[in-house]
Amino acid sequence: MRDHDQSLWRITCREDAKSCSLSDGLTVDLAVIGGGFTGCSAALTASKAGASVCVLEAEQIGFGGSGRNVGLVNAGLWLPPAEICKHLGDADGERLISLLAAAPDEVFGLIEQHNIRCDPVRSGSLHCAHSPAGLRDLQTRHAQLVAKDAPVQLLSASEAAQRTGSAAFHGALFDPRAGTIQPLSYVRGLARAAVEAGARIVEHCPVVSMHHEDGVWTLKTGQGIVRAKALIQATNAYHRGLPDTATNYVPVYYFQFSTAPLPETLRSRILPGGEGGWDTGLIMTSFRLDAEGRLIIGAMGNLAQAGHSFHAGWIKRKLAELFPELVEQPLIEGWHGRIAMTSDHIPKITRIGPNALSAHGYSGRGIGPGTVFGGLMAESLLQDNPALLPVPAVDEHRESWTGLRQAFFETGAALTHFVKARF
């Protein structure tokens, strides 16, 4: 079976972090488990503040969802503002809305500051209405976002067609704050910047046990022991072992395929402004171009399971439906990643022990929130100030029927793609 870890992003990545081996007896101010957006942002923030930091990654930096991401740098969450405040309350909701509204500024600011070679394009995003009902949803979102002073625009069907190069949409919500990046290059660039600031990155180093005693965390790995005053667990949907600190979420898979670089005649008509896009469908479709002009299209589904052929067949049909000019373009690379979904679609921070925090549940919005959450978690622990956290920490977060809900999402996606690929 094909290795679906071998994404386009791994092939085109231009960043790397200098990994080191772990010498026994290392003691640091902050240990970070997991080398994705959250962990690398935390490491960079803490190192720049003068703290000693060690990142322990079971595979390679960006191996998990961060390196398999679509690469859309969006402001906010999937939820409209009113729903965020409904779940968090007005004060905490407004704080999170404000922080994540500025998340693209944070991401693109770090890219510029540290010269991260991740093909950044800040041309905005297009949330496209796949149906009249989808357009009504965008109208509601537009009204709520404008009320929060977000500079968003509601586009007509003809305007959406001009921006996307597709006549399939009933309108679109344009957000100029957003953009696209090569996500694996971005996360590895964060790690490289953290190393330059003094952090240690140790790859292929899963943590096998950990305990807290006398104000110090002791983390045992196959390479040695790390002792730390504070701890961040940033494993999200790729948590391994350590059952006592396992996060609770619904695993949802998302796959992508890419074309070869398109000829200039097509690039000038398809997403000519460089925006990234996705639609309002329940089984969502995303689409964007990369720096070489490949069209990358994705949707919910696991390419490593039985539904692989349904997903692959459907994506070809969907590509032709959205962009008829690409009907003859072969789809080359195919890969998938795992998303940690929460019932309310709001990320969670849990206390996993003294001076120890874990974050998970970005529900498909990993780049901006992961960057913001990682940095603020590091600041909160180093300054012993919980008020700095983007959301209040909880002692435990539980989701019900996670296995059944995972099966529901995957079966629903496979059946939808099976039916639509054939008719």
CSV table of C-alpha atoms in Angstrom, one decimal:
chain,number,residue,atom,x,y,z
A,1,MET,CA,0.0,0.0,0.0
A,2,ARG,CA,1.2,3.5,-0.8
A,3,ASP,CA,2.9,5.5,2.0
A,4,HIS,CA,0.4,8.3,2.7
A,5,ASP,CA,2.9,10.0,5.0
A,6,GLN,CA,4.9,11.0,1.9
A,7,SER,CA,3.0,14.2,1.2
A,8,LEU,CA,3.7,16.9,-1.4
A,9,TRP,CA,4.9,19.1,1.4
A,10,ARG,CA,7.7,16.7,2.3
A,11,ILE,CA,8.8,16.6,-1.3
A,12,THR,CA,8.9,20.4,-1.6
A,13,CYS,CA,10.0,21.4,1.9
A,14,ARG,CA,12.9,23.9,2.0
A,15,GLU,CA,13.3,24.2,5.8
A,16,ASP,CA,14.9,21.9,8.3
A,17,ALA,CA,15.7,22.1,12.0
A,18,LYS,CA,19.0,20.9,13.5
A,19,SER,CA,18.1,17.9,15.6
A,20,CYS,CA,20.5,16.7,18.3
A,21,SER,CA,20.9,13.5,20.3
A,22,LEU,CA,19.8,13.5,23.9
A,23,SER,CA,22.4,13.3,26.6
A,24,ASP,CA,21.3,11.7,29.8
A,25,GLY,CA,20.7,14.1,32.7
A,26,LEU,CA,19.5,17.1,30.6
A,27,THR,CA,17.7,19.7,32.8
A,28,VAL,CA,15.7,22.6,31.2
A,29,ASP,CA,13.2,25.2,32.2
A,30,LEU,CA,10.6,23.9,29.7
A,31,ALA,CA,10.2,20.5,28.1
A,32,VAL,CA,7.9,20.3,25.1
A,33,ILE,CA,6.4,16.9,23.8
A,34,GLY,CA,5.5,17.2,20.2
A,35,GLY,CA,7.0,19.1,17.3
A,36,GLY,CA,4.0,20.6,15.5
A,37,PHE,CA,2.8,24.2,15.3
A,38,THR,CA,1.9,24.3,19.0
A,39,GLY,CA,5.1,22.7,20.3
A,40,CYS,CA,7.5,24.6,18.0
A,41,SER,CA,5.7,27.9,18.7
A,42,ALA,CA,6.0,27.3,22.4
A,43,ALA,CA,9.7,26.4,22.0
A,44,LEU,CA,10.5,29.5,20.0
A,45,THR,CA,8.6,31.8,22.4
A,46,ALA,CA,10.3,30.3,25.5
A,47,SER,CA,13.8,30.3,24.0
A,48,LYS,CA,13.5,33.9,22.9
A,49,ALA,CA,12.5,34.8,26.5
A,50,GLY,CA,15.7,33.3,27.7
A,51,ALA,CA,14.4,29.9,29.0
A,52,SER,CA,16.2,26.7,28.3
A,53,VAL,CA,14.0,24.4,26.2
A,54,CYS,CA,14.0,20.8,24.9
A,55,VAL,CA,11.5,19.6,22.3
A,56,LEU,CA,10.9,15.8,22.2
A,57,GLU,CA,9.4,14.6,18.9
A,58,ALA,CA,8.6,10.9,18.4
A,59,GLU,CA,9.1,11.1,14.7
A,60,GLN,CA,10.3,14.2,12.8
A,61,ILE,CA,9.3,17.8,13.2
A,62,GLY,CA,6.0,18.3,11.4
A,63,PHE,CA,5.3,14.5,11.1
A,64,GLY,CA,1.7,14.9,12.4
A,65,GLY,CA,-1.1,17.1,11.3
A,66,SER,CA,1.1,20.2,11.1
A,67,GLY,CA,3.0,18.7,8.1
A,68,ARG,CA,-0.1,17.4,6.4
A,69,ASN,CA,-2.1,20.6,6.7
A,70,VAL,CA,-3.9,22.3,3.8
A,71,GLY,CA,-1.8,25.4,4.5
A,72,LEU,CA,-4.6,27.9,4.9
A,73,VAL,CA,-3.7,30.6,7.5
A,74,ASN,CA,-7.1,31.7,8.6
A,75,ALA,CA,-8.3,34.2,11.2
A,76,GLY,CA,-10.6,32.7,13.9
A,77,LEU,CA,-12.1,29.3,14.2
A,78,TRP,CA,-14.6,27.4,12.2
A,79,LEU,CA,-17.3,28.8,14.5
A,80,PRO,CA,-18.8,32.2,13.9
A,81,PRO,CA,-18.2,34.6,16.8
A,82,ALA,CA,-21.7,34.2,18.4
A,83,GLU,CA,-21.1,30.5,18.8
A,84,ILE,CA,-17.7,31.0,20.4
A,85,CYS,CA,-19.2,33.3,23.0
A,86,LYS,CA,-22.1,30.9,23.6
A,87,HIS,CA,-19.7,28.2,24.6
A,88,LEU,CA,-17.1,30.2,26.4
A,89,GLY,CA,-19.1,33.1,27.8
A,90,ASP,CA,-18.7,36.7,26.7
A,91,ALA,CA,-15.4,37.6,28.4
A,92,ASP,CA,-13.5,34.5,27.5
A,93,GLY,CA,-15.1,34.3,24.1
A,94,GLU,CA,-14.3,37.9,23.2
A,95,ARG,CA,-10.7,37.3,24.3
A,96,LEU,CA,-10.3,34.2,22.1
A,97,ILE,CA,-12.0,36.0,19.1
A,98,SER,CA,-9.6,38.9,19.4
A,99,LEU,CA,-6.5,36.7,19.8
A,100,LEU,CA,-7.4,34.5,16.8
A,101,ALA,CA,-8.4,37.5,14.6
A,102,ALA,CA,-4.8,38.5,14.9
A,103,ALA,CA,-3.4,35.0,14.4
A,104,PRO,CA,-2.5,35.6,10.7
A,105,ASP,CA,-0.5,38.7,11.7
A,106,GLU,CA,1.4,36.5,14.2
A,107,VAL,CA,2.1,33.8,11.7
A,108,PHE,CA,3.2,36.0,8.9
A,109,GLY,CA,5.1,38.2,11.3
A,110,LEU,CA,7.1,35.1,12.5
A,111,ILE,CA,7.7,34.1,8.9
A,112,GLU,CA,9.2,37.5,8.1
A,113,GLN,CA,11.1,37.9,11.3
A,114,HIS,CA,12.8,34.5,11.0
A,115,ASN,CA,13.0,34.3,7.2
A,116,ILE,CA,11.1,31.1,7.1
A,117,ARG,CA,11.1,29.7,3.5
A,118,CYS,CA,7.5,28.5,3.4
A,119,ASP,CA,6.2,30.3,0.3
A,120,PRO,CA,3.9,32.7,2.1
A,121,VAL,CA,1.1,34.4,0.1
A,122,ARG,CA,-1.2,36.7,2.0
A,123,SER,CA,-3.9,37.2,-0.6
A,124,GLY,CA,-6.9,36.3,1.7
A,125,SER,CA,-9.2,33.3,1.7
A,126,LEU,CA,-12.5,32.5,0.0
A,127,HIS,CA,-15.2,30.6,2.0
A,128,CYS,CA,-17.4,29.5,-0.9
A,129,ALA,CA,-21.1,28.8,-0.8
A,130,HIS,CA,-21.8,25.4,-2.4
A,131,SER,CA,-25.6,25.9,-2.2
A,132,PRO,CA,-28.3,28.6,-1.4
A,133,ALA,CA,-28.2,27.3,2.2
A,134,GLY,CA,-24.5,27.7,2.2
A,135,LEU,CA,-24.8,31.3,1.1
A,136,ARG,CA,-27.3,32.0,3.9
A,137,ASP,CA,-24.7,30.6,6.3
A,138,LEU,CA,-22.1,32.9,4.9
A,139,GLN,CA,-24.4,35.9,5.2
A,140,THR,CA,-24.9,35.1,8.9
A,141,ARG,CA,-21.1,34.8,9.4
A,142,HIS,CA,-20.5,38.0,7.5
A,143,ALA,CA,-22.9,40.0,9.7
A,144,GLN,CA,-21.3,38.6,12.9
A,145,LEU,CA,-17.7,39.2,11.7
A,146,VAL,CA,-18.5,42.7,10.6
A,147,ALA,CA,-19.9,43.4,14.0
A,148,LYS,CA,-16.5,42.4,15.4
A,149,ASP,CA,-14.8,44.9,13.0
A,150,ALA,CA,-13.4,42.1,10.8
A,151,PRO,CA,-12.6,43.4,7.3
A,152,VAL,CA,-14.5,40.7,5.5
A,153,GLN,CA,-16.5,41.0,2.2
A,154,LEU,CA,-19.5,39.1,1.0
A,155,LEU,CA,-19.1,38.3,-2.7
A,156,SER,CA,-21.8,37.6,-5.3
A,157,ALA,CA,-21.8,34.4,-7.4
A,158,SER,CA,-20.2,36.3,-10.3
A,159,GLU,CA,-17.6,37.8,-8.1
A,160,ALA,CA,-16.8,34.4,-6.6
A,161,ALA,CA,-16.5,33.0,-10.1
A,162,GLN,CA,-14.0,35.7,-11.0
A,163,ARG,CA,-11.9,35.1,-7.8
A,164,THR,CA,-12.0,31.3,-8.0
A,165,GLY,CA,-12.2,30.5,-11.7
A,166,SER,CA,-15.2,28.3,-11.0
A,167,ALA,CA,-18.9,28.8,-11.8
A,168,ALA,CA,-19.9,26.3,-9.1
A,169,PHE,CA,-20.5,28.7,-6.2
A,170,HIS,CA,-23.4,30.8,-5.1
A,171,GLY,CA,-21.2,33.4,-3.5
A,172,ALA,CA,-18.2,33.6,-1.2
A,173,LEU,CA,-17.0,35.3,2.0
A,174,PHE,CA,-13.6,36.9,1.4
A,175,ASP,CA,-11.2,37.5,4.4
A,176,PRO,CA,-8.2,39.6,3.5
A,177,ARG,CA,-6.4,38.7,6.7
A,178,ALA,CA,-5.8,35.2,5.6
A,179,GLY,CA,-3.2,33.6,3.3
A,180,THR,CA,-1.5,30.4,2.3
A,181,ILE,CA,1.8,28.8,3.3
A,182,GLN,CA,3.8,25.6,2.8
A,183,PRO,CA,2.8,24.1,6.2
A,184,LEU,CA,5.7,21.7,6.7
A,185,SER,CA,8.2,24.3,5.8
A,186,TYR,CA,6.5,26.7,8.2
A,187,VAL,CA,6.6,24.3,11.2
A,188,ARG,CA,10.2,23.3,10.5
A,189,GLY,CA,11.1,26.9,10.1
A,190,LEU,CA,9.7,27.6,13.6
A,191,ALA,CA,11.8,24.7,14.9
A,192,ARG,CA,14.9,26.1,13.2
A,193,ALA,CA,14.3,29.5,14.6
A,194,ALA,CA,13.8,28.0,18.1
A,195,VAL,CA,17.2,26.2,17.8
A,196,GLU,CA,18.8,29.4,16.7
A,197,ALA,CA,17.4,31.0,19.9
A,198,GLY,CA,18.9,28.2,22.0
A,199,ALA,CA,16.3,25.4,22.1
A,200,ARG,CA,17.2,21.7,21.7
A,201,ILE,CA,15.2,19.6,19.2
A,202,VAL,CA,15.4,15.9,19.6
A,203,GLU,CA,13.7,13.8,16.9
A,204,HIS,CA,12.8,10.1,16.9
A,205,CYS,CA,12.5,10.4,20.7
A,206,PRO,CA,9.1,9.3,22.0
A,207,VAL,CA,8.5,9.9,25.7
A,208,VAL,CA,7.8,6.5,27.4
A,209,SER,CA,7.0,7.7,31.0
A,210,MET,CA,6.9,10.8,33.0
A,211,HIS,CA,6.3,11.8,36.6
A,212,HIS,CA,6.5,14.9,38.8
A,213,GLU,CA,8.3,15.1,42.1
A,214,ASP,CA,9.7,17.9,44.2
A,215,GLY,CA,8.8,20.5,41.6
A,216,VAL,CA,10.5,18.8,38.7
A,217,TRP,CA,9.1,16.7,35.8
A,218,THR,CA,11.2,13.7,34.8
A,219,LEU,CA,10.6,12.4,31.3
A,220,LYS,CA,12.1,9.1,30.3
A,221,THR,CA,12.8,8.4,26.6
A,222,GLY,CA,14.7,5.8,24.7
A,223,GLN,CA,17.6,8.3,24.3
A,224,GLY,CA,17.8,9.4,27.9
A,225,ILE,CA,16.1,11.5,30.6
A,226,VAL,CA,15.0,15.1,30.5
A,227,ARG,CA,14.1,17.0,33.7
A,228,ALA,CA,12.1,20.2,33.5
A,229,LYS,CA,10.5,22.7,35.7
A,230,ALA,CA,7.5,23.1,33.3
A,231,LEU,CA,6.0,20.9,30.6
A,232,ILE,CA,3.8,21.4,27.5
A,233,GLN,CA,2.3,18.4,25.8
A,234,ALA,CA,1.6,19.3,22.2
A,235,THR,CA,0.7,16.0,20.6
A,236,ASN,CA,-2.9,16.8,19.6
A,237,ALA,CA,-4.2,14.1,17.3
A,238,TYR,CA,-0.9,12.2,17.2
A,239,HIS,CA,-0.6,11.4,20.9
A,240,ARG,CA,1.4,8.2,21.6
A,241,GLY,CA,1.4,6.2,24.8
A,242,LEU,CA,1.3,8.0,28.1
A,243,PRO,CA,-2.3,7.0,28.8
A,244,ASP,CA,-2.6,9.2,31.9
A,245,THR,CA,-2.2,12.3,29.7
A,246,ALA,CA,-4.0,11.2,26.6
A,247,THR,CA,-6.4,13.9,25.2
A,248,ASN,CA,-10.0,13.1,24.4
A,249,TYR,CA,-11.3,14.0,20.9
A,250,VAL,CA,-12.9,12.6,17.8
A,251,PRO,CA,-10.3,11.7,15.2
A,252,VAL,CA,-11.2,12.9,11.7
A,253,TYR,CA,-9.1,12.2,8.7
A,254,TYR,CA,-8.6,14.7,5.9
A,255,PHE,CA,-6.9,13.9,2.5
A,256,GLN,CA,-5.5,15.9,-0.3
A,257,PHE,CA,-4.3,15.3,-3.9
A,258,SER,CA,-2.3,17.6,-6.1
A,259,THR,CA,-2.0,18.1,-9.8
A,260,ALA,CA,1.3,18.7,-11.6
A,261,PRO,CA,2.2,22.4,-12.0
A,262,LEU,CA,-0.4,24.0,-14.2
A,263,PRO,CA,0.5,25.8,-17.4
A,264,GLU,CA,0.4,29.6,-17.2
A,265,THR,CA,-2.8,29.7,-19.4
A,266,LEU,CA,-4.7,27.9,-16.6
A,267,ARG,CA,-2.9,29.5,-13.7
A,268,SER,CA,-4.0,32.9,-14.9
A,269,ARG,CA,-7.7,31.9,-14.7
A,270,ILE,CA,-7.9,29.5,-11.6
A,271,LEU,CA,-7.5,31.4,-8.3
A,272,PRO,CA,-5.7,34.2,-10.1
A,273,GLY,CA,-5.4,36.3,-7.0
A,274,GLY,CA,-3.7,33.5,-5.0
A,275,GLU,CA,-6.4,33.0,-2.4
A,276,GLY,CA,-7.0,29.7,-0.7
A,277,GLY,CA,-10.5,28.4,-0.6
A,278,TRP,CA,-13.0,25.9,0.8
A,279,ASP,CA,-16.7,25.4,0.5
A,280,THR,CA,-19.7,25.2,2.9
A,281,GLY,CA,-20.5,21.6,2.2
A,282,LEU,CA,-20.9,19.2,5.2
A,283,ILE,CA,-18.2,17.0,3.6
A,284,MET,CA,-16.0,20.1,2.9
A,285,THR,CA,-13.8,20.6,-0.1
A,286,SER,CA,-10.6,22.7,0.0
A,287,PHE,CA,-8.6,24.0,-2.9
A,288,ARG,CA,-5.5,26.2,-3.4
A,289,LEU,CA,-2.4,26.6,-5.5
A,290,ASP,CA,1.1,26.1,-4.3
A,291,ALA,CA,4.2,28.1,-5.3
A,292,GLU,CA,4.8,26.0,-8.4
A,293,GLY,CA,1.2,26.3,-9.6
A,294,ARG,CA,-0.1,22.9,-8.5
A,295,LEU,CA,-3.8,22.8,-7.7
A,296,ILE,CA,-4.2,21.0,-4.4
A,297,ILE,CA,-7.7,19.8,-3.6
A,298,GLY,CA,-8.8,17.9,-0.4
A,299,ALA,CA,-11.8,16.6,1.6
A,300,MET,CA,-12.6,14.5,4.6
A,301,GLY,CA,-11.5,10.8,4.4
A,302,ASN,CA,-8.8,8.3,5.2
A,303,LEU,CA,-6.7,7.1,2.2
A,304,ALA,CA,-5.3,4.2,4.2
A,305,GLN,CA,-8.7,2.5,4.7
A,306,ALA,CA,-11.2,0.7,2.4
A,307,GLY,CA,-12.7,4.0,1.3
A,308,HIS,CA,-9.5,5.0,-0.5
A,309,SER,CA,-10.8,4.2,-4.0
A,310,PHE,CA,-14.1,6.1,-3.3
A,311,HIS,CA,-12.2,9.1,-2.1
A,312,ALA,CA,-9.8,9.0,-5.1
A,313,GLY,CA,-12.6,8.6,-7.6
A,314,TRP,CA,-14.7,11.3,-6.1
A,315,ILE,CA,-11.8,13.9,-5.9
A,316,LYS,CA,-11.2,13.5,-9.7
A,317,ARG,CA,-14.9,14.1,-10.3
A,318,LYS,CA,-15.0,17.1,-7.9
A,319,LEU,CA,-11.9,18.6,-9.6
A,320,ALA,CA,-13.7,18.4,-13.0
A,321,GLU,CA,-16.9,19.8,-11.4
A,322,LEU,CA,-15.2,22.8,-9.9
A,323,PHE,CA,-12.6,23.5,-12.6
A,324,PRO,CA,-13.7,21.8,-15.9
A,325,GLU,CA,-10.5,23.0,-17.6
A,326,LEU,CA,-8.6,20.6,-15.3
A,327,VAL,CA,-10.5,17.5,-16.3
A,328,GLU,CA,-7.5,16.1,-18.1
A,329,GLN,CA,-5.0,17.0,-15.4
A,330,PRO,CA,-3.8,13.9,-13.6
A,331,LEU,CA,-3.7,13.9,-9.8
A,332,ILE,CA,-0.3,12.9,-8.6
A,333,GLU,CA,0.5,13.1,-4.9
A,334,GLY,CA,-2.1,11.9,-2.4
A,335,TRP,CA,-1.8,12.1,1.4
A,336,HIS,CA,-3.9,12.4,4.5
A,337,GLY,CA,-3.7,13.7,8.1
A,338,ARG,CA,-5.6,13.3,11.3
A,339,ILE,CA,-7.6,16.1,12.9
A,340,ALA,CA,-8.5,16.3,16.6
A,341,MET,CA,-12.2,17.4,16.6
A,342,THR,CA,-14.1,18.6,19.7
A,343,SER,CA,-17.9,18.6,20.0
A,344,ASP,CA,-18.0,22.4,20.2
A,345,HIS,CA,-15.1,23.0,17.8
A,346,ILE,CA,-13.2,25.0,20.4
A,347,PRO,CA,-9.6,24.1,21.3
A,348,LYS,CA,-8.9,22.9,24.8
A,349,ILE,CA,-6.1,23.4,27.3
A,350,THR,CA,-5.9,20.9,30.1
A,351,ARG,CA,-3.8,20.8,33.2
A,352,ILE,CA,-2.0,17.5,33.2
A,353,GLY,CA,-0.1,18.2,36.4
A,354,PRO,CA,1.8,20.9,38.3
A,355,ASN,CA,3.2,23.4,35.8
A,356,ALA,CA,2.1,21.2,32.9
A,357,LEU,CA,-0.4,22.0,30.2
A,358,SER,CA,-1.7,20.1,27.1
A,359,ALA,CA,-3.5,21.6,24.1
A,360,HIS,CA,-5.6,19.8,21.5
A,361,GLY,CA,-8.8,20.1,19.4
A,362,TYR,CA,-8.1,22.7,16.8
A,363,SER,CA,-10.8,21.0,14.7
A,364,GLY,CA,-9.1,21.6,11.4
A,365,ARG,CA,-7.7,25.1,12.2
A,366,GLY,CA,-4.2,24.3,13.3
A,367,ILE,CA,-1.9,27.0,11.9
A,368,GLY,CA,-3.1,30.2,13.5
A,369,PRO,CA,-4.5,28.8,16.7
A,370,GLY,CA,-1.6,26.4,17.1
A,371,THR,CA,0.9,29.2,16.8
A,372,VAL,CA,-1.0,31.4,19.2
A,373,PHE,CA,-1.8,28.7,21.8
A,374,GLY,CA,1.8,27.4,21.8
A,375,GLY,CA,3.3,30.9,22.4
A,376,LEU,CA,0.8,31.9,25.1
A,377,MET,CA,1.1,28.5,26.9
A,378,ALA,CA,4.8,29.0,27.1
A,379,GLU,CA,4.5,32.5,28.4
A,380,SER,CA,1.8,31.4,31.0
A,381,LEU,CA,4.0,28.7,32.4
A,382,LEU,CA,7.2,30.7,32.5
A,383,GLN,CA,5.5,33.7,34.2
A,384,ASP,CA,3.2,31.5,36.4
A,385,ASN,CA,0.2,33.5,35.1
A,386,PRO,CA,-2.8,31.5,33.9
A,387,ALA,CA,-4.5,34.7,32.8
A,388,LEU,CA,-2.2,34.7,29.8
A,389,LEU,CA,-3.8,31.5,28.3
A,390,PRO,CA,-6.0,32.0,25.3
A,391,VAL,CA,-8.8,29.9,26.9
A,392,PRO,CA,-9.1,28.9,30.6
A,393,ALA,CA,-7.4,25.6,31.4
A,394,VAL,CA,-9.5,22.7,32.7
A,395,ASP,CA,-8.6,19.7,34.7
A,396,GLU,CA,-10.1,17.3,32.2
A,397,HIS,CA,-12.0,17.3,28.9
A,398,ARG,CA,-14.1,14.4,27.9
A,399,GLU,CA,-15.9,13.5,24.6
A,400,SER,CA,-18.6,10.9,24.4
A,401,TRP,CA,-18.8,8.1,21.8
A,402,THR,CA,-15.5,9.1,20.1
A,403,GLY,CA,-15.1,5.7,18.3
A,404,LEU,CA,-18.7,5.7,17.0
A,405,ARG,CA,-18.4,9.4,15.9
A,406,GLN,CA,-15.1,8.7,14.1
A,407,ALA,CA,-16.7,5.8,12.3
A,408,PHE,CA,-19.7,8.0,11.4
A,409,PHE,CA,-17.5,10.7,9.9
A,410,GLU,CA,-15.4,8.2,7.9
A,411,THR,CA,-18.3,6.1,6.7
A,412,GLY,CA,-20.3,9.2,5.8
A,413,ALA,CA,-17.4,10.6,3.8
A,414,ALA,CA,-16.8,7.3,2.1
A,415,LEU,CA,-20.5,6.8,1.2
A,416,THR,CA,-20.8,10.4,0.0
A,417,HIS,CA,-17.8,10.1,-2.2
A,418,PHE,CA,-18.8,6.6,-3.5
A,419,VAL,CA,-22.2,7.9,-4.6
A,420,LYS,CA,-21.0,11.1,-6.1
A,421,ALA,CA,-18.1,9.5,-7.9
A,422,ARG,CA,-20.5,7.2,-9.7
A,423,PHE,CA,-23.5,9.4,-10.5
